[in-house]
mmCIF file of C-alpha atoms and ligand atoms in Angstrom:
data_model
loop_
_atom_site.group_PDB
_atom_site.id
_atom_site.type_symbol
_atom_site.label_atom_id
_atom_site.label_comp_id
_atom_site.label_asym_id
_atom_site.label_seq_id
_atom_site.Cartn_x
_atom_site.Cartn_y
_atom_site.Cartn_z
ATOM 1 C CA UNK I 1088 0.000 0.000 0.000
ATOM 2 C CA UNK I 1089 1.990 2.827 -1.413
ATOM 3 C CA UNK I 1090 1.568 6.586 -0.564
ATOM 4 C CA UNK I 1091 5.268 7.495 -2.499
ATOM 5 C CA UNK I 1092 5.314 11.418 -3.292
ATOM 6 C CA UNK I 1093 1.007 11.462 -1.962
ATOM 7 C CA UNK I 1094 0.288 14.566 -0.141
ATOM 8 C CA UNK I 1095 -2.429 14.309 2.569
ATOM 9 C CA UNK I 1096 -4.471 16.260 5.267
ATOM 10 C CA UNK I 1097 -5.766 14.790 8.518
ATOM 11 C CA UNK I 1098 -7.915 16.394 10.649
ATOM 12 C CA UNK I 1099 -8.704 15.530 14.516
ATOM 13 C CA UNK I 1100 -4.759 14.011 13.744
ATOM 14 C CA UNK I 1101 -3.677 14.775 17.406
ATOM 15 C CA UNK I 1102 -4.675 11.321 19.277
ATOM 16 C CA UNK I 1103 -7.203 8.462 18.768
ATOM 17 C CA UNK I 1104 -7.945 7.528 14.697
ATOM 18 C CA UNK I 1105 -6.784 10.572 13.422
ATOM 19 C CA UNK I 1106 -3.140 10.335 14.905
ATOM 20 C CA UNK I 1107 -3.008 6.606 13.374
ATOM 21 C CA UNK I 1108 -4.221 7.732 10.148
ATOM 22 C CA UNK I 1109 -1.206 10.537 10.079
ATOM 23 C CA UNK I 1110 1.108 7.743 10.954
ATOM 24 C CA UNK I 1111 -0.022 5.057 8.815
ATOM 25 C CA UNK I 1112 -0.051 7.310 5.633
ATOM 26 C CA UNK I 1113 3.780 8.213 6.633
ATOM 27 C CA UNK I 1114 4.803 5.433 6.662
ATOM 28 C CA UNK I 1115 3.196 4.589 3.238
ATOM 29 C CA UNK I 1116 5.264 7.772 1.891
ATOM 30 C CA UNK I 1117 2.859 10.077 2.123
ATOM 31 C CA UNK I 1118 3.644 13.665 3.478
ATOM 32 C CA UNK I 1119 1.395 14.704 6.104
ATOM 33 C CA UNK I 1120 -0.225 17.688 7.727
ATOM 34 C CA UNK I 1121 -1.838 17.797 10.913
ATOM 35 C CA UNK I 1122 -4.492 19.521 12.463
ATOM 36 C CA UNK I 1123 -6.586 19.845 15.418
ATOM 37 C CA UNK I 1124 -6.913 22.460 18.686
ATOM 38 C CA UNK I 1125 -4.382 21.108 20.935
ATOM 39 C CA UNK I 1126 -1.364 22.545 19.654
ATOM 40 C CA UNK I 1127 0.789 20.222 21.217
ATOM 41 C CA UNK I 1128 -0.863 16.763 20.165
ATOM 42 C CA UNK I 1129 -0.238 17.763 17.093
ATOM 43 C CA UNK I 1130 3.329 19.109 16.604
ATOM 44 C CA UNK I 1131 4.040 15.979 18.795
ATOM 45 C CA UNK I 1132 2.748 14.015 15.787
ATOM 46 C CA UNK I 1133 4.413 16.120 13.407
ATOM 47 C CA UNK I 1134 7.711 15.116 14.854
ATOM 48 C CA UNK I 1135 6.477 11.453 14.736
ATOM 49 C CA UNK I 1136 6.255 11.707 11.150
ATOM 50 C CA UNK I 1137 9.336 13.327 10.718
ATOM 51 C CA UNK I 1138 11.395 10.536 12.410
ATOM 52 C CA UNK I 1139 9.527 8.043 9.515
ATOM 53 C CA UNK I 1140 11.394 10.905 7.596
ATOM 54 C CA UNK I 1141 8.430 12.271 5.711
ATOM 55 C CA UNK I 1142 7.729 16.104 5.823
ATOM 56 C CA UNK I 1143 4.670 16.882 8.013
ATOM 57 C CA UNK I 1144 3.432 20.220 9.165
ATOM 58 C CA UNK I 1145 1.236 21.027 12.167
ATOM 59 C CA UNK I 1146 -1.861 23.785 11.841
ATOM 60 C CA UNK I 1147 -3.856 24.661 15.237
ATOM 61 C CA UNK I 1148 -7.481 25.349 14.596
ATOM 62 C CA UNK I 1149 -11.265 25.174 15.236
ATOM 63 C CA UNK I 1150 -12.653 23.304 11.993
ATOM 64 C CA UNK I 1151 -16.029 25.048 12.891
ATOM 65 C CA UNK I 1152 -14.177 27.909 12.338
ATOM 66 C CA UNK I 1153 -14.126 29.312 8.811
ATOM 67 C CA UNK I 1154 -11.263 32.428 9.619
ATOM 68 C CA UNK I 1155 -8.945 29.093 11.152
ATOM 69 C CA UNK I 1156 -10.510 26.541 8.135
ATOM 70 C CA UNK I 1157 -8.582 28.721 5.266
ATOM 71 C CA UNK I 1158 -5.623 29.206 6.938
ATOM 72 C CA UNK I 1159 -5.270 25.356 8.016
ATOM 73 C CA UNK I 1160 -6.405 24.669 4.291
ATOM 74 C CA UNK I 1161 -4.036 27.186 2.898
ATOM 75 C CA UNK I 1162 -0.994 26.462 4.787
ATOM 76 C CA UNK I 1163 -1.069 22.831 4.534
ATOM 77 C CA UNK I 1164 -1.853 23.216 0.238
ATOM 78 C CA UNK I 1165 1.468 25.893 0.623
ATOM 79 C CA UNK I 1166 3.916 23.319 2.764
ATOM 80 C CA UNK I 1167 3.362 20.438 1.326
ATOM 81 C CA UNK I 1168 2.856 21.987 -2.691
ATOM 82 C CA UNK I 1169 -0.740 20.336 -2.822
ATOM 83 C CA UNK I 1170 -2.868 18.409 -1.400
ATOM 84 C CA UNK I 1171 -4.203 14.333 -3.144
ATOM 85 C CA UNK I 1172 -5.874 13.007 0.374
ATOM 86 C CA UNK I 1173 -8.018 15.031 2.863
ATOM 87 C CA UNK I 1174 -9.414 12.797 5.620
ATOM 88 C CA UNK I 1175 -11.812 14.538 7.829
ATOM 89 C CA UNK I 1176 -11.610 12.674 10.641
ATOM 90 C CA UNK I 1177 -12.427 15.014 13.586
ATOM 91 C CA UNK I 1178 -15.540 15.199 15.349
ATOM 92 C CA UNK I 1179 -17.088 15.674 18.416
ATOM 93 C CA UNK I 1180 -19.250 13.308 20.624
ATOM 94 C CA UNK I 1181 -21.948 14.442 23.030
ATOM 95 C CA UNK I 1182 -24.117 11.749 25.337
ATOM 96 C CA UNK I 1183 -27.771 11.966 25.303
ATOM 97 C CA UNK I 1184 -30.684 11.949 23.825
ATOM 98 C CA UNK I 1185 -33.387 13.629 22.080
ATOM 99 C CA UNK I 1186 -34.523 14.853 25.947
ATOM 100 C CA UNK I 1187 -31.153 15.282 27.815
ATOM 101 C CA UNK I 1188 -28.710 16.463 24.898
ATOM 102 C CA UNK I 1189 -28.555 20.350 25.792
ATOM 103 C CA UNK I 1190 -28.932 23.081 22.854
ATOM 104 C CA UNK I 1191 -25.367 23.734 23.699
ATOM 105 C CA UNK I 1192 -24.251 20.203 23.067
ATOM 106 C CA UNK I 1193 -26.074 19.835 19.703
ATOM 107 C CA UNK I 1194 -25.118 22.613 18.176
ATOM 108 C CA UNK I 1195 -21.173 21.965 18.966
ATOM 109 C CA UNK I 1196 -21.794 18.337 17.722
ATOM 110 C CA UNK I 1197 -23.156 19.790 14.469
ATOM 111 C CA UNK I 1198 -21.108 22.360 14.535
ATOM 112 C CA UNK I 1199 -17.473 20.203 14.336
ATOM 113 C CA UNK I 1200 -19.019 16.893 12.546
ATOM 114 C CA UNK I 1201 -21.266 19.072 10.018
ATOM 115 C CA UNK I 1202 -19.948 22.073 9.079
ATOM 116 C CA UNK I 1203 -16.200 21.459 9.912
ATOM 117 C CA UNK I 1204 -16.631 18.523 7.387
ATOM 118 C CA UNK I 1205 -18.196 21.157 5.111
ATOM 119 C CA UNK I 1206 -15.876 23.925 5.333
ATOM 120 C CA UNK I 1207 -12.730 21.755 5.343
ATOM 121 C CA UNK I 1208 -13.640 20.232 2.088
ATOM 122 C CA UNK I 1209 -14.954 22.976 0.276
ATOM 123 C CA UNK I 1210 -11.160 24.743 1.048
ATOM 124 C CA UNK I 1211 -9.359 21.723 -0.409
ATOM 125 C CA UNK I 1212 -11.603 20.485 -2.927
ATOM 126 C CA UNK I 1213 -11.436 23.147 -5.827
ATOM 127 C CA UNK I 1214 -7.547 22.295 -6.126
ATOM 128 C CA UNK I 1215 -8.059 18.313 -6.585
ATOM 129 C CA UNK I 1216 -10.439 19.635 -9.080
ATOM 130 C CA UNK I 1217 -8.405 21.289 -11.052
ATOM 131 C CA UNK I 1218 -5.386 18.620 -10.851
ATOM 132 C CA UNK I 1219 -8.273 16.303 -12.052
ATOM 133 C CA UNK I 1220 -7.390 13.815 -9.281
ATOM 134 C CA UNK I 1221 -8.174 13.873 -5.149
ATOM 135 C CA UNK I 1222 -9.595 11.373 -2.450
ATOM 136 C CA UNK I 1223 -12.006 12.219 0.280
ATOM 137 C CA UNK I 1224 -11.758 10.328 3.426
ATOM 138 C CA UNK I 1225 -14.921 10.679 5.624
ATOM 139 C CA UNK I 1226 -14.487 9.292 9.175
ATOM 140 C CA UNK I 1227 -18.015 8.147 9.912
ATOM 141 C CA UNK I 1228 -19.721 5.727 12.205
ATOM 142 C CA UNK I 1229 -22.024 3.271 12.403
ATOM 143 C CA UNK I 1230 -24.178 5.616 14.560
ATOM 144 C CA UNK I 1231 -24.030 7.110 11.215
ATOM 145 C CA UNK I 1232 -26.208 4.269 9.694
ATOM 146 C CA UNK I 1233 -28.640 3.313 12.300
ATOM 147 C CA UNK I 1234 -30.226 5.070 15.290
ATOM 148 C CA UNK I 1235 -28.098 4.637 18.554
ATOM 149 C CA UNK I 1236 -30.451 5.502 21.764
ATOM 150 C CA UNK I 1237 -28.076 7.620 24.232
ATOM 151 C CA UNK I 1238 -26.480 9.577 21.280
ATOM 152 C CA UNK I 1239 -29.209 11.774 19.911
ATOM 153 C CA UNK I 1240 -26.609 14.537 18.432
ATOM 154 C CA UNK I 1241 -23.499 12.531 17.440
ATOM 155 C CA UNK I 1242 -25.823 9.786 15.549
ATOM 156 C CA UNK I 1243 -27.920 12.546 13.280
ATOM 157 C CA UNK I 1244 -24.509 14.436 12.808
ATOM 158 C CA UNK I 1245 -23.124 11.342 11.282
ATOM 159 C CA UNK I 1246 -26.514 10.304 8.964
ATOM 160 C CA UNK I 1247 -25.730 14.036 8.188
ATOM 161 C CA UNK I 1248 -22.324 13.620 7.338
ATOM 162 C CA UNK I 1249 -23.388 10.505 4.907
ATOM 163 C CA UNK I 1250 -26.051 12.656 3.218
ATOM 164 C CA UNK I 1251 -23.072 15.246 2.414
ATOM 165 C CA UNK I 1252 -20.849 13.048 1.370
ATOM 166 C CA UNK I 1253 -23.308 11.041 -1.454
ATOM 167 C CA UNK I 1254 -24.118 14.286 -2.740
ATOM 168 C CA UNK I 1255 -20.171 15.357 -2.461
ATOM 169 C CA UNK I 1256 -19.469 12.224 -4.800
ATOM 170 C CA UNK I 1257 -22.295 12.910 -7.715
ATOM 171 C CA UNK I 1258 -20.742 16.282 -7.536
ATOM 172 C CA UNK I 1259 -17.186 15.518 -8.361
ATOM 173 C CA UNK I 1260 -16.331 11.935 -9.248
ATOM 174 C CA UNK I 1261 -16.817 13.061 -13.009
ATOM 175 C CA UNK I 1262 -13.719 15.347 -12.113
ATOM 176 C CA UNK I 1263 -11.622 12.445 -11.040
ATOM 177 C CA UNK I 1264 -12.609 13.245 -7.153
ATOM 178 C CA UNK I 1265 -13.355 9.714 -5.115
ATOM 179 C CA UNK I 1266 -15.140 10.460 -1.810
ATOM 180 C CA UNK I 1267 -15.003 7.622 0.779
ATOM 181 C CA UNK I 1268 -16.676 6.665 4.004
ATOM 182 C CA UNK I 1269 -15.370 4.753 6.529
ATOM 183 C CA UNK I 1270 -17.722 3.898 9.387
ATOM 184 C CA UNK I 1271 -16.229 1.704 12.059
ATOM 185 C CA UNK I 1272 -18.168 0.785 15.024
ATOM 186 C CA UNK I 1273 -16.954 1.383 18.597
ATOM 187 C CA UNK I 1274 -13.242 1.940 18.614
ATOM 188 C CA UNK I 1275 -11.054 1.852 21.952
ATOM 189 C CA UNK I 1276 -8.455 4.742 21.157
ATOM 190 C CA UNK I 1277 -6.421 4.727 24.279
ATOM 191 C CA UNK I 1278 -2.870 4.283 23.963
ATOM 192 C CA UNK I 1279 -2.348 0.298 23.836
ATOM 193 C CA UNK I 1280 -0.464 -0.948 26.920
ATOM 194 C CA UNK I 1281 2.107 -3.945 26.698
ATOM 195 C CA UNK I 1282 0.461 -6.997 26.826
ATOM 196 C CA UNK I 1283 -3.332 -5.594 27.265
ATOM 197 C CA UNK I 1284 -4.673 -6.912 23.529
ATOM 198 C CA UNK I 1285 -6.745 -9.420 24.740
ATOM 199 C CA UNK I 1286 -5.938 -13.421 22.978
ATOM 200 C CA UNK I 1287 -6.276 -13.289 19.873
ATOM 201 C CA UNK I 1288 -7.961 -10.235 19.533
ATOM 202 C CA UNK I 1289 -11.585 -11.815 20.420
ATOM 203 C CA UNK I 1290 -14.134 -10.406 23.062
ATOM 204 C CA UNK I 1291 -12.652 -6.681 22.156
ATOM 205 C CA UNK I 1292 -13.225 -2.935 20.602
ATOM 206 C CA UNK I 1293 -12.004 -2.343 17.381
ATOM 207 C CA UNK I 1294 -8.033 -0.428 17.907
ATOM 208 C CA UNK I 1295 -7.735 2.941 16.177
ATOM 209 C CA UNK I 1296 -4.717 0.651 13.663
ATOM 210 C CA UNK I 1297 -7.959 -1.095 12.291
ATOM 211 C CA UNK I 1298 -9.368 2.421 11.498
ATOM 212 C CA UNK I 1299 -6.157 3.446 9.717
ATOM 213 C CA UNK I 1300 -5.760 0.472 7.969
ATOM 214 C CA UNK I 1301 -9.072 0.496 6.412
ATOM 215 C CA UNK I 1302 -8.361 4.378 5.490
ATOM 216 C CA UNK I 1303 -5.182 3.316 4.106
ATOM 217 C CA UNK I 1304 -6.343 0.556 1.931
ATOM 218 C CA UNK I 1305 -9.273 2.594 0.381
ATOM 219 C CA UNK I 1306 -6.577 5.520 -0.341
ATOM 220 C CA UNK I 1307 -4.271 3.621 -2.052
ATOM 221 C CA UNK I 1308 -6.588 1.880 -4.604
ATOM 222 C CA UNK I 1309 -6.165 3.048 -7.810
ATOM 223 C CA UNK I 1310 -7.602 6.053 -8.966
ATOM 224 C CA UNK I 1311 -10.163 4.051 -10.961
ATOM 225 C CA UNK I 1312 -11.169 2.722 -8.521
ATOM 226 C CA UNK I 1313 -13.607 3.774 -5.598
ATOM 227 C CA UNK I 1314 -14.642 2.275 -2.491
ATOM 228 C CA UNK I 1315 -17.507 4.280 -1.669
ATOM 229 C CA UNK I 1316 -18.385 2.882 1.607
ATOM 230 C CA UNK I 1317 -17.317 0.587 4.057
ATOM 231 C CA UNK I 1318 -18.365 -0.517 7.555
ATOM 232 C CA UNK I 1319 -15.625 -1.903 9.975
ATOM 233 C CA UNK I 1320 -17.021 -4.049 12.940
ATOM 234 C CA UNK I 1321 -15.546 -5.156 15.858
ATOM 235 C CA UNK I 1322 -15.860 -9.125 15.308
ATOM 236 C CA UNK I 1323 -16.734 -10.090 18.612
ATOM 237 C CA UNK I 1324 -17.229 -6.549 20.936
HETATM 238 N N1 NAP L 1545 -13.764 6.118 19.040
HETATM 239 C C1 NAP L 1545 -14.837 5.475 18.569
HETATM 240 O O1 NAP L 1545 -15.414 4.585 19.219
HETATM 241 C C2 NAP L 1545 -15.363 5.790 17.202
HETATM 242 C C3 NAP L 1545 -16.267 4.900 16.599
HETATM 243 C C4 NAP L 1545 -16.767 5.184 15.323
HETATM 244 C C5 NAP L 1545 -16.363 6.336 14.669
HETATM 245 N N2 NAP L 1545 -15.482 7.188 15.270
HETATM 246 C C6 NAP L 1545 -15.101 8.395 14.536
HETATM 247 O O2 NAP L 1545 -13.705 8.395 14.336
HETATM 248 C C7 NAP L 1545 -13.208 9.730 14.316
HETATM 249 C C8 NAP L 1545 -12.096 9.894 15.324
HETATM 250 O O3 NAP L 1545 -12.562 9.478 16.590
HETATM 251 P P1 NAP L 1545 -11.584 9.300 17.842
HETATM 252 O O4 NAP L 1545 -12.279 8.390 18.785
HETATM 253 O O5 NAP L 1545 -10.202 9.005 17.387
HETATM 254 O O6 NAP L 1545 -11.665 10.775 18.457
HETATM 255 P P2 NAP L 1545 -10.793 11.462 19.614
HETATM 256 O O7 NAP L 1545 -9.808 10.519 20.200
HETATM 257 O O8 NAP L 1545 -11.782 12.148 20.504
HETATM 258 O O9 NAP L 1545 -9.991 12.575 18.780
HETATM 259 C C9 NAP L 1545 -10.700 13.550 18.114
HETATM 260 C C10 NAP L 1545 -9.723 14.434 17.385
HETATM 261 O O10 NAP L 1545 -10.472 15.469 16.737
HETATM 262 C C11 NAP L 1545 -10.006 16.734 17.192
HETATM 263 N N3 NAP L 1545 -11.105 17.670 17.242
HETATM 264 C C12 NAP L 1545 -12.268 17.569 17.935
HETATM 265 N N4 NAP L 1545 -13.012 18.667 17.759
HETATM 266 C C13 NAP L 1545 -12.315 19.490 16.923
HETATM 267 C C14 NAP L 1545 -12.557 20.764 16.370
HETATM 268 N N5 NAP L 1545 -13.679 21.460 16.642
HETATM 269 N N6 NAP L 1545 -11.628 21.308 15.561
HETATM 270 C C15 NAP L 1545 -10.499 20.629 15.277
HETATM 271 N N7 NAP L 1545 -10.212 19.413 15.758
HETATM 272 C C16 NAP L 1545 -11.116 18.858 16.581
HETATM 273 C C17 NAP L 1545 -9.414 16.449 18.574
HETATM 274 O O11 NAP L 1545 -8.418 17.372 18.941
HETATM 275 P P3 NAP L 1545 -8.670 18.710 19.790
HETATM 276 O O12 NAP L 1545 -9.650 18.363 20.895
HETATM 277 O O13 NAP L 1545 -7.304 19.058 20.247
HETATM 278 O O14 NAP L 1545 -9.217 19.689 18.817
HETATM 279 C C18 NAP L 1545 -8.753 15.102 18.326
HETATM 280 O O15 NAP L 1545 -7.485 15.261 17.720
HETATM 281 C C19 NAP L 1545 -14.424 10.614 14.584
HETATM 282 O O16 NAP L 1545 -14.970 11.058 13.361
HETATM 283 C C20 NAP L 1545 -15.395 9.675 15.278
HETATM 284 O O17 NAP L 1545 -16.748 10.098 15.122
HETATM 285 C C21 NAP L 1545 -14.961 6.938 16.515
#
């Protein structure tokens, strides 16, 4: 799975899926910039990539934040000369539902999962367009694809996020444009300790590797090819 001289952008790359995704792609070949709020999550995976000697650049920013959307948009397409793979992986997660998710929560669940998606992609897109090539990575879930009681906000932010990305891909596959989502079911994203994968990985979460790894094998198809959708379940949660 080769990512030789591929220029990417992760969002939500500081920890969790997104940091794994960063990773993964560098060590593919891809060059890689990172984004997210917490400034130091993300240089810290900067420097990660640069000891798998790629070139990776760090932008701190709100991605429901148009003024901070350009410049992470623009300074990533300026560092790295371009940009072939956006993933927008970040989101936000809220608990409750339809009754006990406040206003507050909502809106800063569709806020980051919804419009960040939107604003990200509409920066980066028009450039893939014109090169006539680009992949979309969409970092969905299965909340995203059935009702989950409990997550009210999070699960209509991610039917939401399907809905934009379907119309996304009528929109621009003519112009050589793939757009991909990956839903996985519940991942455990905490930093694996020795010996803690249970035998033979049975009776478990899904690992943010098994995220990346999916994301990594739909990137690297050829760009003929399109895997529009894909679910990844834990075999035996
Ligand atoms: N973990 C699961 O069980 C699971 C299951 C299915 C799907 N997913 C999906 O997988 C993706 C990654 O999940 P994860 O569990 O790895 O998440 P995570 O560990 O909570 O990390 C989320 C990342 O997104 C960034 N982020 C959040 N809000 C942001 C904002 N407004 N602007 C910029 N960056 C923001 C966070 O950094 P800052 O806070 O520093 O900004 C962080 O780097 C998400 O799309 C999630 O919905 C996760």
């Amino acid at each position: 799975m080769d990512l030789s001289g591929k220029r990417a952008l992760v969002t939500g790359a500081g920890r969790g899926i997104g940091r794994l995704v960063a990773l993964r792609f560098a060590e593919a070949g891809a060059d890689v910039a990172v984004t997210a709020r917490t400034e130091k999550e993300i240089e810290a995976v900067a420097r990660e990539i640069g000891d798998r000697d790629r070139k990776s650049f760090a932008f701190a920013g709100d991605i429901s934040n148009q003024d901070d959307v350009s410049r992470i948009a623009n300074g990533a397409i300026e560092a790295l000369g371009g940009i072939d793979i956006l993933v927008n992986n970040a989101a936000a997660i809220a608990r409750g539902g339809v009754l006990d998710v406040t206003v507050e929560e909502w809106d800063r669940v569709m806020a980051t999962n919804l419009r960040g998606v939107f604003l990200m992609t509409r920066s980066i897109l028009p450039a893939m367009m014109e090169k006539g090539e680009g992949t979309i990575v969409m970092v969905s879930s299965t909340a995203g694809k059935r009702g989950d009681p409990g997550w009210a906000a999070y699960s209509a932010s991610k039917f939401g996020l399907m809905g934009l990305a379907h119309s996304l891909l009528y929109e621009v596959r003519r112009k050589g444009v793939r757009v991909i989502v990956v839903s996985p079911s519940a991942v455990d994203t905490r930093p694996m300790e020795p010996g803690s994968a249970p035998e033979g990985g049975r009776g478990a979460p899904l690992r943010a590797e098994d995220v990346a790894e999916t994301v990594l094998h739909a990137a690297t198809l050829p760009p003929r090819a399109m895997i529009r959708e894909v679910e990844i379940w834990a075999t035996n949660p």
